mmCIF file of C-alpha atoms in Angstrom:
data_model
loop_
_atom_site.group_PDB
_atom_site.id
_atom_site.type_symbol
_atom_site.label_atom_id
_atom_site.label_comp_id
_atom_site.label_asym_id
_atom_site.label_seq_id
_atom_site.Cartn_x
_atom_site.Cartn_y
_atom_site.Cartn_z
ATOM 1 C CA MET A 1 -18.413 -7.754 -4.165
ATOM 2 C CA ALA A 2 -20.293 -4.490 -4.756
ATOM 3 C CA LYS A 3 -21.506 -4.293 -1.391
ATOM 4 C CA PHE A 4 -17.886 -4.087 -0.090
ATOM 5 C CA LEU A 5 -16.779 -1.560 -2.440
ATOM 6 C CA SER A 6 -18.131 2.000 -3.034
ATOM 7 C CA GLN A 7 -19.372 2.815 -6.615
ATOM 8 C CA ASP A 8 -16.496 5.312 -6.982
ATOM 9 C CA GLN A 9 -14.061 2.554 -6.205
ATOM 10 C CA ILE A 10 -15.602 0.237 -8.714
ATOM 11 C CA ASN A 11 -15.655 2.964 -11.329
ATOM 12 C CA GLU A 12 -11.984 3.735 -10.711
ATOM 13 C CA TYR A 13 -11.099 -0.087 -10.812
ATOM 14 C CA LYS A 14 -13.101 -0.389 -14.080
ATOM 15 C CA GLU A 15 -11.271 2.568 -15.742
ATOM 16 C CA CYS A 16 -7.814 1.080 -14.877
ATOM 17 C CA PHE A 17 -8.818 -2.421 -15.685
ATOM 18 C CA SER A 18 -10.085 -1.293 -19.119
ATOM 19 C CA LEU A 19 -6.646 0.261 -19.917
ATOM 20 C CA TYR A 20 -5.035 -3.195 -19.629
ATOM 21 C CA ASP A 21 -7.910 -4.952 -21.466
ATOM 22 C CA LYS A 22 -6.196 -4.451 -24.749
ATOM 23 C CA GLU A 23 -8.586 -6.480 -26.843
ATOM 24 C CA GLN A 24 -11.743 -5.102 -25.124
ATOM 25 C CA ARG A 25 -12.855 -8.550 -24.084
ATOM 26 C CA GLY A 26 -13.549 -7.660 -20.448
ATOM 27 C CA LYS A 27 -10.337 -9.578 -19.413
ATOM 28 C CA ILE A 28 -6.821 -8.702 -18.620
ATOM 29 C CA LYS A 29 -3.745 -11.050 -18.621
ATOM 30 C CA ALA A 30 -2.760 -12.582 -15.353
ATOM 31 C CA THR A 31 0.812 -11.121 -16.146
ATOM 32 C CA ASP A 32 -0.664 -7.607 -15.846
ATOM 33 C CA LEU A 33 -2.430 -8.228 -12.534
ATOM 34 C CA MET A 34 0.326 -6.784 -10.214
ATOM 35 C CA VAL A 35 0.752 -3.607 -12.366
ATOM 36 C CA VAL A 36 -3.001 -2.987 -12.360
ATOM 37 C CA MET A 37 -3.261 -3.497 -8.652
ATOM 38 C CA ARG A 38 -0.367 -1.169 -7.975
ATOM 39 C CA CYS A 39 -1.761 1.438 -10.350
ATOM 40 C CA LEU A 40 -4.835 1.500 -8.014
ATOM 41 C CA GLY A 41 -2.747 2.010 -4.843
ATOM 42 C CA ALA A 42 -2.351 -1.665 -3.590
ATOM 43 C CA SER A 43 1.031 -3.074 -2.759
ATOM 44 C CA PRO A 44 0.987 -6.840 -3.493
ATOM 45 C CA THR A 45 4.065 -8.782 -3.460
ATOM 46 C CA PRO A 46 4.786 -11.219 -6.326
ATOM 47 C CA GLY A 47 3.996 -14.076 -3.965
ATOM 48 C CA GLU A 48 0.612 -12.402 -2.957
ATOM 49 C CA VAL A 49 -0.311 -11.999 -6.680
ATOM 50 C CA GLN A 50 0.486 -15.680 -7.314
ATOM 51 C CA ARG A 51 -1.641 -16.822 -4.364
ATOM 52 C CA HIS A 52 -4.571 -14.679 -5.605
ATOM 53 C CA LEU A 53 -4.388 -16.373 -9.092
ATOM 54 C CA GLN A 54 -4.104 -19.749 -7.588
ATOM 55 C CA ILE A 55 -7.163 -19.234 -5.441
ATOM 56 C CA HIS A 56 -9.070 -18.327 -8.519
ATOM 57 C CA GLY A 57 -7.638 -21.263 -10.537
ATOM 58 C CA ILE A 58 -5.861 -18.900 -12.913
ATOM 59 C CA ASP A 59 -2.413 -19.951 -14.160
ATOM 60 C CA ARG A 60 0.384 -17.365 -15.152
ATOM 61 C CA ASP A 61 -0.639 -17.469 -18.827
ATOM 62 C CA GLY A 62 -4.359 -17.070 -18.100
ATOM 63 C CA GLU A 63 -6.732 -14.283 -17.956
ATOM 64 C CA LEU A 64 -9.182 -12.859 -15.447
ATOM 65 C CA ASP A 65 -12.446 -10.923 -15.746
ATOM 66 C CA PHE A 66 -13.445 -7.824 -14.035
ATOM 67 C CA SER A 67 -15.625 -9.640 -11.310
ATOM 68 C CA THR A 68 -12.565 -11.753 -10.398
ATOM 69 C CA PHE A 69 -10.307 -8.712 -10.324
ATOM 70 C CA LEU A 70 -12.839 -6.929 -7.942
ATOM 71 C CA THR A 71 -12.664 -9.878 -5.603
ATOM 72 C CA ILE A 72 -8.971 -10.033 -5.699
ATOM 73 C CA MET A 73 -8.557 -6.183 -5.101
ATOM 74 C CA HIS A 74 -11.129 -6.350 -2.127
ATOM 75 C CA THR A 75 -9.056 -9.230 -0.576
ATOM 76 C CA GLN A 76 -5.732 -7.448 -1.140
ATOM 77 C CA ILE A 77 -7.009 -4.075 0.395
ATOM 78 C CA LYS A 78 -8.399 -5.851 3.375
ATOM 79 C CA GLN A 79 -5.255 -7.508 4.146
ATOM 80 C CA GLU A 80 -2.961 -4.308 3.670
ATOM 81 C CA ASP A 81 -2.926 -2.290 6.863
ATOM 82 C CA PRO A 82 -0.221 0.589 6.647
ATOM 83 C CA LYS A 83 -0.728 1.442 10.366
ATOM 84 C CA LYS A 84 0.036 -2.037 11.352
ATOM 85 C CA GLU A 85 3.048 -2.175 8.807
ATOM 86 C CA ILE A 86 4.469 1.128 10.259
ATOM 87 C CA LEU A 87 4.130 -0.038 13.978
ATOM 88 C CA LEU A 88 5.916 -3.277 13.197
ATOM 89 C CA ALA A 89 8.685 -1.443 11.507
ATOM 90 C CA MET A 90 9.102 0.957 14.436
ATOM 91 C CA LEU A 91 8.833 -1.711 16.935
ATOM 92 C CA MET A 92 11.765 -3.623 15.348
ATOM 93 C CA ALA A 93 13.741 -0.413 15.780
ATOM 94 C CA ASP A 94 12.944 -0.020 19.326
ATOM 95 C CA LYS A 95 14.840 -2.766 21.051
ATOM 96 C CA GLU A 96 14.131 -1.452 24.568
ATOM 97 C CA LYS A 97 10.401 -1.016 24.031
ATOM 98 C CA LYS A 98 10.269 2.613 25.072
ATOM 99 C CA GLY A 99 7.348 3.543 22.882
ATOM 100 C CA TYR A 100 9.360 5.942 20.767
ATOM 101 C CA ILE A 101 12.569 6.149 18.630
ATOM 102 C CA MET A 102 14.766 8.967 18.068
ATOM 103 C CA ALA A 103 14.062 11.070 14.939
ATOM 104 C CA SER A 104 17.672 10.650 13.781
ATOM 105 C CA GLU A 105 17.197 6.925 13.917
ATOM 106 C CA LEU A 106 13.811 7.108 12.002
ATOM 107 C CA ARG A 107 15.463 9.203 9.304
ATOM 108 C CA SER A 108 18.268 6.794 9.020
ATOM 109 C CA LYS A 109 15.732 3.812 8.670
ATOM 110 C CA LEU A 110 13.740 5.790 5.991
ATOM 111 C CA MET A 111 16.775 6.578 3.922
ATOM 112 C CA LYS A 112 18.300 3.172 3.920
ATOM 113 C CA LEU A 113 15.659 0.502 4.155
ATOM 114 C CA GLY A 114 12.789 -0.494 1.887
ATOM 115 C CA GLU A 115 11.847 2.051 -0.642
ATOM 116 C CA LYS A 116 14.755 4.435 0.287
ATOM 117 C CA LEU A 117 13.578 8.115 0.755
ATOM 118 C CA THR A 118 15.871 11.150 0.049
ATOM 119 C CA HIS A 119 16.855 13.669 2.622
ATOM 120 C CA LYS A 120 14.152 16.107 1.294
ATOM 121 C CA GLU A 121 11.543 13.509 1.380
ATOM 122 C CA VAL A 122 12.214 12.662 5.039
ATOM 123 C CA ASP A 123 12.189 16.481 5.918
ATOM 124 C CA ASP A 124 8.823 16.771 4.228
ATOM 125 C CA ILE A 125 7.467 13.739 6.319
ATOM 126 C CA PHE A 126 8.998 15.180 9.520
ATOM 127 C CA ARG A 127 7.458 18.576 8.663
ATOM 128 C CA GLU A 128 4.094 17.041 8.053
ATOM 129 C CA ALA A 129 4.126 15.119 11.159
ATOM 130 C CA ASN A 130 5.503 18.003 13.170
ATOM 131 C CA ILE A 131 8.600 15.990 14.278
ATOM 132 C CA ASP A 132 11.417 17.870 15.764
ATOM 133 C CA PRO A 133 14.516 16.325 13.823
ATOM 134 C CA ASN A 134 16.475 16.187 17.183
ATOM 135 C CA GLY A 135 13.591 14.868 19.149
ATOM 136 C CA LYS A 136 11.810 11.659 19.968
ATOM 137 C CA VAL A 137 9.083 10.052 17.633
ATOM 138 C CA LYS A 138 6.261 8.338 19.588
ATOM 139 C CA TYR A 139 4.808 5.597 17.492
ATOM 140 C CA ASP A 140 1.079 6.158 17.992
ATOM 141 C CA GLU A 141 1.285 9.947 17.260
ATOM 142 C CA PHE A 142 3.586 9.433 14.156
ATOM 143 C CA ILE A 143 1.323 6.700 12.831
ATOM 144 C CA HIS A 144 -1.776 8.694 13.320
ATOM 145 C CA LYS A 145 -0.330 11.829 11.614
ATOM 146 C CA ILE A 146 1.046 10.012 8.483
ATOM 147 C CA THR A 147 -1.915 7.783 7.999
ATOM 148 C CA ILE A 148 -4.675 10.477 8.113
ATOM 149 C CA PRO A 149 -6.458 10.397 4.669
ATOM 150 C CA VAL A 150 -5.637 13.477 2.448
ATOM 151 C CA GLY A 151 -8.643 15.664 2.066
ATOM 152 C CA ASP A 152 -10.115 16.088 -1.555
ATOM 153 C CA TYR A 153 -9.492 19.629 -2.709
#
């Protein structure tokens, strides 16, 4: 697994894993898996976590070692694609397939669906992405702007 993850990622994962390895035995409880994954930026659903555990033959009351955890994290991160998820959400809102949605409609969706954002949070996103609150939001430009990795300072 080390060939797929950077040493920095492995170190970060190990540090978080260790916080949940309460007995310092190199294992975490299966019931802690989702929390640990989310602490590290993954977004697994309960069903995905259950599938990961089943694939590795671990029941809900079981434990997993760090090597198994790395494999699960790699699999999860590989399947998560924020650009694709955002595009699918925008396509669902664009019934006429115009390639854009109105900023007002995007604001409404962001404030009412999924992890509901506040008016200020939407304003911040629009400001970061240079969106005119009364204008059109083109998918490709919006997705590109909001998924650019944040630089290290």
